[in-house]
Amino acid sequence: MQKLSLWEKFSEPTEIQAIENALPRKKYSSVSKHLNTEILVIGAGLAGILTAYRLQEKGHRVIIVDAAEAGSGQTKNTTAKITLQHGFFYSDLISDIGETASRLYAEAHKNAIEEYARLVKDFSISCDFERESAYLYSTLSDEKILSEYEAARKLDIPCELTTETSLPFSIVSALRFPEQAQFHPLKFLRVLAAKLELYENSKVLDVTLNKNENGETQTSCAQIESSHGSFIIEAEKIIFACHFPFLNIPGYYFARMHQERSYVLALSGILDESGIYQNGPKAGTPFKGMYYCIDEDTFSFRRAGSYLLLGGGNHRTGSHPGESQYEMLKTAASQFFPQANAAFCWSAQDCMTGDLIPYIGPFSSDTPDWYVITGFKKWGMTSSMVAAGILPDLIEKRSNPYSAVFSPQRHNLSGELKAMLTEGYEASKGLLKSTADLLLSPYEKKRCRHLGCKLTYNQDEDSFDCPCHGSRFAKDGKVLDGPAQEDLRL
Ligand code: FES
């Protein structure tokens, strides 16, 4: 089993030559001088690329920078489902924010699916974009499925109850959402990235406000570090699309979100190139649909060429359950698909807000020219497009029907309070943990470079992860995931 995202594997130049019209990965330069622009987007994942593209299309002058390579963060780690079906979600959402706002949430995501279809068609993007149904299913009970069905009907979301699926095991009930989609995220991203002024391997260390002698904000300055040295990009507006905002104040996102990890296997030996089962009880029939289990194990499935992707093993970052999550998935795969071979494996990290609605909008009430895109939970591909629809309107001071639902300044007290209490509790646990245990490795005795919580070992990724806000560090001390900005001192 190779530890590599399937999307990376099948977007390398040698592979891509065989794929008609696909765009090989282009190398972008790093920042090598001071720059200025109207809008600086920090983070060249799908959210940043789509938003930058949309703004440029509307005539804005945009620069986008990434600490590493475009799409090398969570975009390459996703299972790349484009859907408004977000697990067991709408029943709770209606209770939390009411029917009207919930309908807007669903409508924004429905529009996002159609916008993907339009872009793929308009630019003839060869990115394996396919319309598929998204299924929510249970092998135990139909109670939550029925609840979600009722919620979806209230919100006018097209869906139907069924027991017919492509899964090779029986289920109790499923809810099918038609006309959703799946794709290859890196092939898609590279086509839009090539249209932008993009700098890679250029890390933003800090962003400050530039004020005139009257104390009025004029521009923002992003301090950049690249292999060429230290530089400033001066911008009228800044968009933080870097997964987890790295500034603690303003915004206080570290106290409003946590991060979760999940794991994926790409299984071979089950389907042929056309997606037809080669063996098992469904032999000779096509695998259709994208699946998400509503039961405790939350397994997910989708096809990617001749591979079947099996996802699961969710846990809060820094709270690895001990047993290998890849091994757990391999065991599950051998039960579902006895002929399967685990060819590739990788993992993802997701930001979770208190009410599970992304933060898309003004970064804070004190910084009117800063914007943020974060908190996508497990559905970043679709919510990235939602962000690309909202932010241009906010920047151009036009009303947007969806902005209030996703506003980082929304007041969903139960969600915010829950997040504050949970994150506060987890942070105090992490901060108070002793490092005196003689059995701890030197790494585990290290404190996180964000706010000093005690790190825990993740055996699946051989990394040291922070339970407080989800920063992660490699064995050589390098930051793998923020909000921490600095490497561990070993
Ligand atoms: Fe905040 Fe570690 S991520 S203390």
Short mmCIF file of C-alpha atoms and ligand atoms in Angstrom, two decimals:
data_model
loop_
_atom_site.label_atom_id
_atom_site.label_comp_id
_atom_site.label_asym_id
_atom_site.label_seq_id
_atom_site.Cartn_x
_atom_site.Cartn_y
_atom_site.Cartn_z
CA MET A 1 0.00 0.00 0.00
CA GLN A 2 1.49 3.31 -1.08
CA LYS A 3 0.91 6.35 1.13
CA LEU A 4 -0.13 8.78 -1.58
CA SER A 5 -3.33 10.52 -2.57
CA LEU A 6 -4.81 8.95 -5.68
CA TRP A 7 -5.27 12.44 -7.10
CA GLU A 8 -1.53 13.12 -6.88
CA LYS A 9 -0.69 9.74 -8.38
CA PHE A 10 -2.87 10.28 -11.41
CA SER A 11 -1.90 13.83 -12.10
CA GLU A 12 1.83 13.33 -12.54
CA PRO A 13 3.07 14.20 -16.04
CA THR A 14 3.85 10.58 -16.98
CA GLU A 15 0.32 9.52 -16.17
CA ILE A 16 -1.31 12.58 -17.53
CA GLN A 17 0.12 12.21 -21.04
CA ALA A 18 -2.36 9.43 -21.52
CA ILE A 19 -5.26 11.63 -20.51
CA GLU A 20 -6.45 13.75 -23.36
CA ASN A 21 -6.68 17.51 -22.71
CA ALA A 22 -5.55 17.22 -19.11
CA LEU A 23 -3.17 19.90 -17.88
CA PRO A 24 0.16 18.75 -16.43
CA ARG A 25 1.28 20.35 -13.24
CA LYS A 26 2.86 23.72 -13.95
CA LYS A 27 5.65 25.04 -11.75
CA TYR A 28 5.01 28.51 -10.39
CA SER A 29 7.75 30.80 -9.14
CA SER A 30 8.10 32.01 -5.56
CA VAL A 31 7.77 35.62 -4.53
CA SER A 32 11.12 37.28 -5.26
CA LYS A 33 10.37 41.00 -4.83
CA HIS A 34 7.97 43.34 -3.07
CA LEU A 35 4.58 43.38 -4.78
CA ASN A 36 1.35 45.25 -4.55
CA THR A 37 -2.12 44.34 -5.68
CA GLU A 38 -5.77 45.09 -5.12
CA ILE A 39 -6.60 41.68 -3.59
CA LEU A 40 -4.24 39.13 -2.05
CA VAL A 41 -5.59 35.60 -1.60
CA ILE A 42 -3.62 33.51 0.91
CA GLY A 43 -3.92 29.80 0.12
CA ALA A 44 -4.07 28.16 -3.31
CA GLY A 45 -6.37 25.29 -2.47
CA LEU A 46 -9.64 25.03 -4.30
CA ALA A 47 -11.34 27.70 -2.14
CA GLY A 48 -8.59 30.23 -2.83
CA ILE A 49 -8.24 29.38 -6.52
CA LEU A 50 -11.99 29.54 -7.21
CA THR A 51 -12.41 32.81 -5.33
CA ALA A 52 -9.35 34.39 -6.95
CA TYR A 53 -10.54 33.24 -10.38
CA ARG A 54 -14.03 34.63 -9.83
CA LEU A 55 -12.64 38.00 -8.66
CA GLN A 56 -10.24 38.22 -11.59
CA GLU A 57 -13.07 37.37 -13.97
CA LYS A 58 -14.91 40.40 -12.56
CA GLY A 59 -11.96 42.66 -13.35
CA HIS A 60 -10.11 42.76 -10.02
CA ARG A 61 -6.33 42.66 -9.76
CA VAL A 62 -5.58 39.52 -7.75
CA ILE A 63 -2.43 37.79 -6.52
CA ILE A 64 -2.64 34.35 -4.90
CA VAL A 65 0.16 32.85 -2.79
CA ASP A 66 0.63 29.44 -1.21
CA ALA A 67 3.11 28.25 1.42
CA ALA A 68 3.66 25.09 -0.67
CA GLU A 69 2.19 24.08 -4.05
CA ALA A 70 -1.29 24.85 -5.36
CA GLY A 71 -3.71 22.15 -4.26
CA SER A 72 -1.12 20.43 -2.07
CA GLY A 73 -3.12 20.92 1.14
CA GLN A 74 -6.55 19.47 1.74
CA THR A 75 -7.57 19.72 -1.93
CA LYS A 76 -5.39 16.73 -2.74
CA ASN A 77 -6.66 14.86 0.34
CA THR A 78 -10.38 15.11 -0.32
CA THR A 79 -12.55 12.32 -1.69
CA ALA A 80 -13.81 15.00 -4.12
CA LYS A 81 -17.56 14.70 -3.84
CA ILE A 82 -19.54 17.73 -5.00
CA THR A 83 -22.82 17.52 -3.13
CA LEU A 84 -25.34 19.24 -0.89
CA GLN A 85 -25.77 15.96 1.01
CA HIS A 86 -23.65 16.55 4.11
CA GLY A 87 -24.21 13.47 6.27
CA PHE A 88 -26.88 13.53 8.96
CA PHE A 89 -27.17 17.28 8.86
CA TYR A 90 -30.38 19.00 7.78
CA SER A 91 -32.50 17.73 10.69
CA ASP A 92 -30.14 19.41 13.16
CA LEU A 93 -29.62 22.44 10.94
CA ILE A 94 -33.34 23.25 10.90
CA SER A 95 -33.42 23.00 14.72
CA ASP A 96 -30.38 25.29 14.98
CA ILE A 97 -31.06 28.03 12.43
CA GLY A 98 -34.64 27.48 11.23
CA GLU A 99 -36.12 26.50 7.89
CA THR A 100 -35.50 29.72 5.97
CA ALA A 101 -31.76 29.88 6.66
CA SER A 102 -31.42 26.09 6.17
CA ARG A 103 -33.06 26.39 2.76
CA LEU A 104 -30.52 29.07 1.82
CA TYR A 105 -27.65 26.81 2.96
CA ALA A 106 -28.93 23.99 0.74
CA GLU A 107 -29.65 26.31 -2.20
CA ALA A 108 -26.12 27.79 -2.07
CA HIS A 109 -24.64 24.30 -2.30
CA LYS A 110 -27.05 23.25 -5.04
CA ASN A 111 -25.97 26.29 -7.07
CA ALA A 112 -22.34 25.37 -6.41
CA ILE A 113 -22.83 21.96 -8.08
CA GLU A 114 -24.28 23.63 -11.17
CA GLU A 115 -21.45 26.17 -11.21
CA TYR A 116 -18.91 23.33 -11.32
CA ALA A 117 -20.80 21.80 -14.23
CA ARG A 118 -20.78 25.14 -16.04
CA LEU A 119 -17.05 25.75 -15.57
CA VAL A 120 -16.18 22.20 -16.65
CA LYS A 121 -18.27 22.67 -19.78
CA ASP A 122 -17.20 26.24 -20.61
CA PHE A 123 -13.48 25.44 -20.36
CA SER A 124 -13.77 21.81 -21.53
CA ILE A 125 -11.92 20.80 -18.37
CA SER A 126 -10.94 17.15 -18.47
CA CYS A 127 -11.30 16.37 -14.77
CA ASP A 128 -13.40 13.19 -14.70
CA PHE A 129 -16.45 15.25 -13.71
CA GLU A 130 -19.41 12.88 -13.47
CA ARG A 131 -22.97 13.33 -12.30
CA GLU A 132 -23.73 10.83 -9.54
CA SER A 133 -26.36 10.39 -6.86
CA ALA A 134 -25.26 10.88 -3.25
CA TYR A 135 -26.66 8.32 -0.81
CA LEU A 136 -26.97 8.54 2.93
CA TYR A 137 -27.45 5.00 4.24
CA SER A 138 -27.81 2.96 7.42
CA THR A 139 -27.27 -0.74 8.04
CA LEU A 140 -28.89 -0.52 11.48
CA SER A 141 -32.06 1.57 11.52
CA ASP A 142 -34.16 3.82 9.33
CA GLU A 143 -34.85 6.32 12.12
CA LYS A 144 -32.22 8.93 11.20
CA ILE A 145 -32.71 8.35 7.48
CA LEU A 146 -36.42 9.15 7.84
CA SER A 147 -35.64 12.21 9.94
CA GLU A 148 -33.23 13.48 7.29
CA TYR A 149 -35.79 12.71 4.58
CA GLU A 150 -38.41 14.84 6.35
CA ALA A 151 -35.90 17.65 6.81
CA ALA A 152 -34.85 17.55 3.14
CA ARG A 153 -38.50 17.65 2.02
CA LYS A 154 -39.14 20.71 4.18
CA LEU A 155 -36.23 22.41 2.40
CA ASP A 156 -37.39 21.33 -1.08
CA ILE A 157 -34.23 19.27 -1.62
CA PRO A 158 -34.97 16.59 -4.23
CA CYS A 159 -34.37 13.14 -2.70
CA GLU A 160 -36.01 9.75 -2.37
CA LEU A 161 -36.00 6.85 0.05
CA THR A 162 -34.66 3.59 -1.35
CA THR A 163 -33.11 0.26 -0.43
CA GLU A 164 -31.46 -0.18 -3.85
CA THR A 165 -27.76 0.67 -3.85
CA SER A 166 -24.54 -0.46 -5.55
CA LEU A 167 -23.05 -1.52 -2.22
CA PRO A 168 -22.24 -5.23 -1.91
CA PHE A 169 -24.00 -5.58 1.46
CA SER A 170 -27.56 -5.08 2.56
CA ILE A 171 -28.71 -1.88 4.15
CA VAL A 172 -31.81 -1.00 6.16
CA SER A 173 -32.55 2.26 4.39
CA ALA A 174 -30.97 4.91 2.17
CA LEU A 175 -31.79 8.42 1.07
CA ARG A 176 -30.77 9.22 -2.52
CA PHE A 177 -29.98 12.77 -3.62
CA PRO A 178 -29.87 12.79 -7.45
CA GLU A 179 -27.74 14.99 -9.73
CA GLN A 180 -24.77 15.50 -7.44
CA ALA A 181 -21.24 15.05 -8.84
CA GLN A 182 -17.69 13.78 -8.35
CA PHE A 183 -14.42 14.78 -10.04
CA HIS A 184 -10.63 14.82 -9.96
CA PRO A 185 -9.87 17.94 -7.87
CA LEU A 186 -6.28 18.54 -8.99
CA LYS A 187 -7.01 18.29 -12.70
CA PHE A 188 -9.81 20.83 -12.22
CA LEU A 189 -7.77 23.16 -10.03
CA ARG A 190 -4.79 23.27 -12.39
CA VAL A 191 -6.82 24.61 -15.27
CA LEU A 192 -8.07 27.59 -13.24
CA ALA A 193 -4.74 28.10 -11.45
CA ALA A 194 -3.02 28.55 -14.82
CA LYS A 195 -5.17 31.65 -15.43
CA LEU A 196 -3.99 33.42 -12.25
CA GLU A 197 -0.96 35.32 -10.93
CA LEU A 198 0.08 32.58 -8.54
CA TYR A 199 3.19 32.27 -6.39
CA GLU A 200 4.07 28.96 -4.75
CA ASN A 201 6.41 28.14 -1.86
CA SER A 202 5.81 31.62 -0.51
CA LYS A 203 4.68 31.51 3.10
CA VAL A 204 2.77 34.37 4.68
CA LEU A 205 4.17 34.86 8.18
CA ASP A 206 2.07 37.81 9.26
CA VAL A 207 -0.45 40.35 8.01
CA THR A 208 -0.58 43.86 9.41
CA LEU A 209 -2.63 46.96 8.75
CA ASN A 210 -0.97 49.98 7.21
CA LYS A 211 -2.47 53.20 8.62
CA ASN A 212 -2.08 56.85 7.64
CA GLU A 213 -1.29 59.67 10.07
CA ASN A 214 -5.00 59.96 10.98
CA GLY A 215 -5.05 56.33 12.05
CA GLU A 216 -7.16 55.30 9.05
CA THR A 217 -6.45 51.94 7.47
CA GLN A 218 -5.12 52.27 3.95
CA THR A 219 -3.68 48.93 2.96
CA SER A 220 -2.65 45.62 4.46
CA CYS A 221 0.87 44.24 4.35
CA ALA A 222 1.55 40.52 4.14
CA GLN A 223 5.03 39.52 5.20
CA ILE A 224 6.21 36.74 2.89
CA GLU A 225 9.08 34.30 3.27
CA SER A 226 10.31 32.40 0.22
CA SER A 227 13.57 30.81 -0.90
CA HIS A 228 14.47 34.20 -2.38
CA GLY A 229 14.18 36.00 0.97
CA SER A 230 11.63 38.14 2.84
CA PHE A 231 9.20 40.37 0.97
CA ILE A 232 6.06 42.41 1.47
CA ILE A 233 2.90 42.16 -0.58
CA GLU A 234 0.80 45.27 -0.07
CA ALA A 235 -2.89 44.81 -0.80
CA GLU A 236 -6.12 46.72 -0.43
CA LYS A 237 -7.93 43.55 0.55
CA ILE A 238 -6.82 40.22 1.97
CA ILE A 239 -8.62 36.87 1.77
CA PHE A 240 -7.49 34.17 4.19
CA ALA A 241 -8.19 30.90 2.36
CA CYS A 242 -5.42 28.96 4.08
CA HIS A 243 -7.52 26.20 5.70
CA PHE A 244 -7.12 27.36 9.34
CA PRO A 245 -6.49 31.11 9.86
CA PHE A 246 -3.01 31.47 11.37
CA LEU A 247 -3.68 34.80 13.12
CA ASN A 248 -5.09 34.33 16.61
CA ILE A 249 -6.33 37.91 16.98
CA PRO A 250 -8.56 39.31 15.59
CA GLY A 251 -11.08 36.65 14.62
CA TYR A 252 -10.30 34.20 17.46
CA TYR A 253 -10.89 31.26 15.11
CA PHE A 254 -8.74 29.01 17.30
CA ALA A 255 -11.44 29.29 19.99
CA ARG A 256 -14.31 28.72 17.57
CA MET A 257 -13.22 25.66 15.59
CA HIS A 258 -11.48 22.35 16.03
CA GLN A 259 -9.96 20.01 13.44
CA GLU A 260 -10.69 16.38 12.64
CA ARG A 261 -8.81 13.73 10.73
CA SER A 262 -10.18 11.00 8.48
CA TYR A 263 -8.56 8.30 6.36
CA VAL A 264 -9.01 6.93 2.85
CA LEU A 265 -8.04 3.72 1.05
CA ALA A 266 -8.06 3.39 -2.74
CA LEU A 267 -9.03 -0.23 -3.38
CA SER A 268 -8.16 -2.10 -6.57
CA GLY A 269 -9.29 -5.55 -7.72
CA ILE A 270 -13.01 -4.80 -7.32
CA LEU A 271 -14.01 -2.77 -10.38
CA ASP A 272 -12.83 -2.71 -13.97
CA GLU A 273 -11.97 0.48 -15.88
CA SER A 274 -15.65 1.08 -16.61
CA GLY A 275 -16.60 0.72 -12.96
CA ILE A 276 -18.18 -2.72 -13.35
CA TYR A 277 -17.88 -5.11 -10.42
CA GLN A 278 -15.47 -7.89 -11.41
CA ASN A 279 -16.45 -10.20 -8.59
CA GLY A 280 -18.65 -10.64 -5.53
CA PRO A 281 -22.43 -10.54 -5.24
CA LYS A 282 -22.69 -7.57 -7.63
CA ALA A 283 -20.40 -9.02 -10.33
CA GLY A 284 -21.25 -7.66 -13.78
CA THR A 285 -23.16 -4.62 -12.49
CA PRO A 286 -21.81 -1.05 -12.40
CA PHE A 287 -20.86 0.74 -9.18
CA LYS A 288 -22.96 3.88 -9.22
CA GLY A 289 -23.28 6.64 -6.65
CA MET A 290 -21.38 8.15 -3.72
CA TYR A 291 -22.19 6.78 -0.27
CA TYR A 292 -22.00 8.06 3.28
CA CYS A 293 -22.97 5.88 6.25
CA ILE A 294 -25.09 7.54 8.90
CA ASP A 295 -24.14 4.95 11.55
CA GLU A 296 -21.33 5.37 14.01
CA ASP A 297 -18.58 4.11 11.67
CA THR A 298 -19.38 6.79 9.01
CA PHE A 299 -17.81 4.80 6.15
CA SER A 300 -17.91 6.50 2.77
CA PHE A 301 -17.54 5.08 -0.75
CA ARG A 302 -17.10 6.42 -4.26
CA ARG A 303 -15.55 5.19 -7.48
CA ALA A 304 -12.53 6.84 -9.11
CA GLY A 305 -11.71 5.07 -12.38
CA SER A 306 -11.14 1.42 -11.52
CA TYR A 307 -10.53 2.25 -7.85
CA LEU A 308 -13.09 2.23 -5.10
CA LEU A 309 -12.40 4.80 -2.38
CA LEU A 310 -13.27 3.74 1.15
CA GLY A 311 -13.18 6.52 3.75
CA GLY A 312 -13.67 6.55 7.50
CA GLY A 313 -11.88 6.53 10.85
CA ASN A 314 -12.84 10.09 11.83
CA HIS A 315 -11.38 11.44 15.04
CA ARG A 316 -10.51 14.78 16.55
CA THR A 317 -6.95 15.75 15.60
CA GLY A 318 -4.64 14.94 18.50
CA SER A 319 -6.99 12.24 19.82
CA HIS A 320 -5.90 9.28 17.70
CA PRO A 321 -7.78 6.23 18.99
CA GLY A 322 -4.63 4.08 19.29
CA GLU A 323 -5.37 1.35 16.78
CA SER A 324 -4.31 2.12 13.22
CA GLN A 325 -7.17 3.66 11.26
CA TYR A 326 -5.67 2.38 7.99
CA GLU A 327 -5.70 -1.15 9.43
CA MET A 328 -9.29 -0.64 10.60
CA LEU A 329 -10.26 0.38 7.05
CA LYS A 330 -8.36 -2.57 5.57
CA THR A 331 -10.28 -4.93 7.85
CA ALA A 332 -13.57 -3.33 6.82
CA ALA A 333 -12.55 -3.53 3.15
CA SER A 334 -11.77 -7.23 3.44
CA GLN A 335 -15.27 -7.82 4.84
CA PHE A 336 -17.06 -5.72 2.21
CA PHE A 337 -14.83 -6.72 -0.74
CA PRO A 338 -12.86 -9.94 -0.10
CA GLN A 339 -10.96 -9.53 -3.41
CA ALA A 340 -9.85 -5.98 -2.68
CA ASN A 341 -6.27 -4.80 -2.58
CA ALA A 342 -5.46 -1.55 -0.78
CA ALA A 343 -3.34 0.25 -3.41
CA PHE A 344 -3.10 3.75 -1.95
CA CYS A 345 -3.92 5.43 1.33
CA TRP A 346 -3.98 9.00 2.56
CA SER A 347 -5.68 11.14 5.16
CA ALA A 348 -7.44 14.48 5.39
CA GLN A 349 -7.80 17.22 7.97
CA ASP A 350 -10.99 19.23 8.28
CA CYS A 351 -11.95 22.38 10.20
CA MET A 352 -15.20 22.10 12.16
CA THR A 353 -17.19 25.13 13.34
CA GLY A 354 -19.51 24.95 16.34
CA ASP A 355 -22.68 24.90 14.24
CA LEU A 356 -21.04 22.99 11.33
CA ILE A 357 -21.66 25.89 8.92
CA PRO A 358 -18.52 27.25 7.19
CA TYR A 359 -17.20 30.71 7.96
CA ILE A 360 -17.27 32.70 4.71
CA GLY A 361 -17.16 36.49 4.96
CA PRO A 362 -15.50 39.32 6.92
CA PHE A 363 -12.54 38.13 9.00
CA SER A 364 -13.57 40.26 11.97
CA SER A 365 -15.57 43.39 12.70
CA ASP A 366 -12.28 45.32 13.23
CA THR A 367 -10.81 44.48 9.82
CA PRO A 368 -13.32 45.50 7.12
CA ASP A 369 -10.90 44.69 4.28
CA TRP A 370 -10.01 41.19 5.45
CA TYR A 371 -12.09 38.13 4.57
CA VAL A 372 -11.96 34.50 5.60
CA ILE A 373 -12.95 31.14 4.12
CA THR A 374 -12.73 28.22 6.53
CA GLY A 375 -14.68 25.58 8.51
CA PHE A 376 -15.76 23.37 5.61
CA LYS A 377 -16.18 20.27 7.81
CA LYS A 378 -16.02 17.31 5.36
CA TRP A 379 -17.53 19.03 2.32
CA GLY A 380 -14.88 21.46 1.15
CA MET A 381 -15.22 20.97 -2.59
CA THR A 382 -18.80 22.23 -2.67
CA SER A 383 -18.39 24.91 0.00
CA SER A 384 -15.32 26.27 -1.84
CA MET A 385 -17.61 27.14 -4.73
CA VAL A 386 -20.13 28.68 -2.30
CA ALA A 387 -17.31 30.94 -1.03
CA ALA A 388 -16.39 31.92 -4.59
CA GLY A 389 -19.99 33.03 -5.07
CA ILE A 390 -20.27 35.06 -1.85
CA LEU A 391 -16.96 36.91 -1.48
CA PRO A 392 -17.00 38.85 -4.79
CA ASP A 393 -20.40 40.27 -3.82
CA LEU A 394 -19.15 41.28 -0.36
CA ILE A 395 -16.03 42.87 -1.81
CA GLU A 396 -18.08 44.76 -4.39
CA LYS A 397 -20.57 45.82 -1.68
CA ARG A 398 -23.49 44.01 -3.32
CA SER A 399 -26.06 42.08 -1.38
CA ASN A 400 -25.78 38.31 -1.53
CA PRO A 401 -28.68 36.07 -0.51
CA TYR A 402 -26.40 33.56 1.25
CA SER A 403 -23.87 35.76 3.01
CA ALA A 404 -25.74 36.03 6.34
CA VAL A 405 -26.00 32.23 6.70
CA PHE A 406 -22.22 31.79 6.29
CA SER A 407 -21.12 35.02 7.96
CA PRO A 408 -18.33 34.52 10.53
CA GLN A 409 -20.11 37.20 12.58
CA ARG A 410 -23.41 35.28 12.70
CA HIS A 411 -24.91 34.80 16.10
CA ASN A 412 -25.91 31.19 16.41
CA LEU A 413 -25.52 31.24 20.16
CA SER A 414 -25.96 27.53 20.80
CA GLY A 415 -23.33 26.61 18.19
CA GLU A 416 -20.86 29.31 19.23
CA LEU A 417 -21.30 28.61 22.92
CA LYS A 418 -20.89 24.87 22.37
CA ALA A 419 -17.70 25.48 20.37
CA MET A 420 -16.27 27.95 22.90
CA LEU A 421 -16.94 25.60 25.81
CA THR A 422 -15.62 22.51 24.03
CA GLU A 423 -12.54 24.23 22.62
CA GLY A 424 -11.86 25.93 25.95
CA TYR A 425 -12.10 22.60 27.78
CA GLU A 426 -9.87 20.79 25.26
CA ALA A 427 -7.32 23.62 25.34
CA SER A 428 -7.13 23.62 29.13
CA LYS A 429 -6.68 19.82 29.13
CA GLY A 430 -3.89 20.08 26.55
CA LEU A 431 -2.19 22.95 28.34
CA LEU A 432 -2.32 21.39 31.76
CA LYS A 433 -1.03 17.96 30.70
CA SER A 434 2.29 17.16 32.30
CA THR A 435 5.31 16.30 30.18
CA ALA A 436 7.14 14.64 33.06
CA ASP A 437 6.45 11.01 32.07
CA LEU A 438 9.80 9.28 31.54
CA LEU A 439 8.27 6.96 28.95
CA LEU A 440 7.34 9.81 26.65
CA SER A 441 9.42 10.29 23.49
CA PRO A 442 11.31 13.58 23.16
CA TYR A 443 8.68 14.65 20.60
CA GLU A 444 5.78 14.02 22.95
CA LYS A 445 7.48 16.14 25.59
CA LYS A 446 7.46 19.02 23.14
CA ARG A 447 4.79 21.65 23.31
CA CYS A 448 2.84 22.84 20.30
CA ARG A 449 4.25 26.02 18.74
CA HIS A 450 0.77 27.54 18.51
CA LEU A 451 -0.31 28.03 22.13
CA GLY A 452 1.72 25.39 23.94
CA CYS A 453 -0.53 22.34 24.32
CA LYS A 454 0.97 18.90 24.75
CA LEU A 455 1.34 16.90 21.52
CA THR A 456 0.17 13.33 20.97
CA TYR A 457 1.49 10.68 18.58
CA ASN A 458 -0.45 9.71 15.45
CA GLN A 459 0.83 6.27 14.44
CA ASP A 460 -0.94 6.34 11.07
CA GLU A 461 0.90 9.44 9.91
CA ASP A 462 3.98 9.19 12.15
CA SER A 463 3.24 12.74 13.22
CA PHE A 464 2.81 14.68 16.45
CA ASP A 465 -0.62 16.23 16.63
CA CYS A 466 -2.11 18.87 18.90
CA PRO A 467 -5.49 18.12 20.47
CA CYS A 468 -6.20 21.80 21.16
CA HIS A 469 -6.60 23.34 17.72
CA GLY A 470 -5.22 20.63 15.44
CA SER A 471 -1.69 21.73 14.50
CA ARG A 472 0.51 18.84 13.35
CA PHE A 473 4.27 18.36 13.16
CA ALA A 474 6.46 15.84 11.32
CA LYS A 475 9.23 13.91 13.07
CA ASP A 476 11.78 16.45 11.88
CA GLY A 477 9.72 19.15 13.59
CA LYS A 478 8.27 20.69 10.41
CA VAL A 479 4.75 22.11 10.67
CA LEU A 480 2.38 19.91 8.67
CA ASP A 481 -0.88 21.67 9.55
CA GLY A 482 -1.67 25.00 11.23
CA PRO A 483 -2.69 27.14 12.98
CA ALA A 484 0.92 26.79 14.27
CA GLN A 485 3.27 28.76 12.04
CA GLU A 486 6.62 27.69 13.42
CA ASP A 487 8.41 24.33 13.38
CA LEU A 488 9.10 22.42 16.60
CA ARG A 489 12.46 23.07 18.19
CA LEU A 490 13.96 19.59 18.56
FE1 FES B 1 -3.27 25.51 19.31
FE2 FES B 1 -1.61 23.45 19.42
S1 FES B 1 -2.88 24.03 17.80
S2 FES B 1 -2.02 24.91 20.97
#
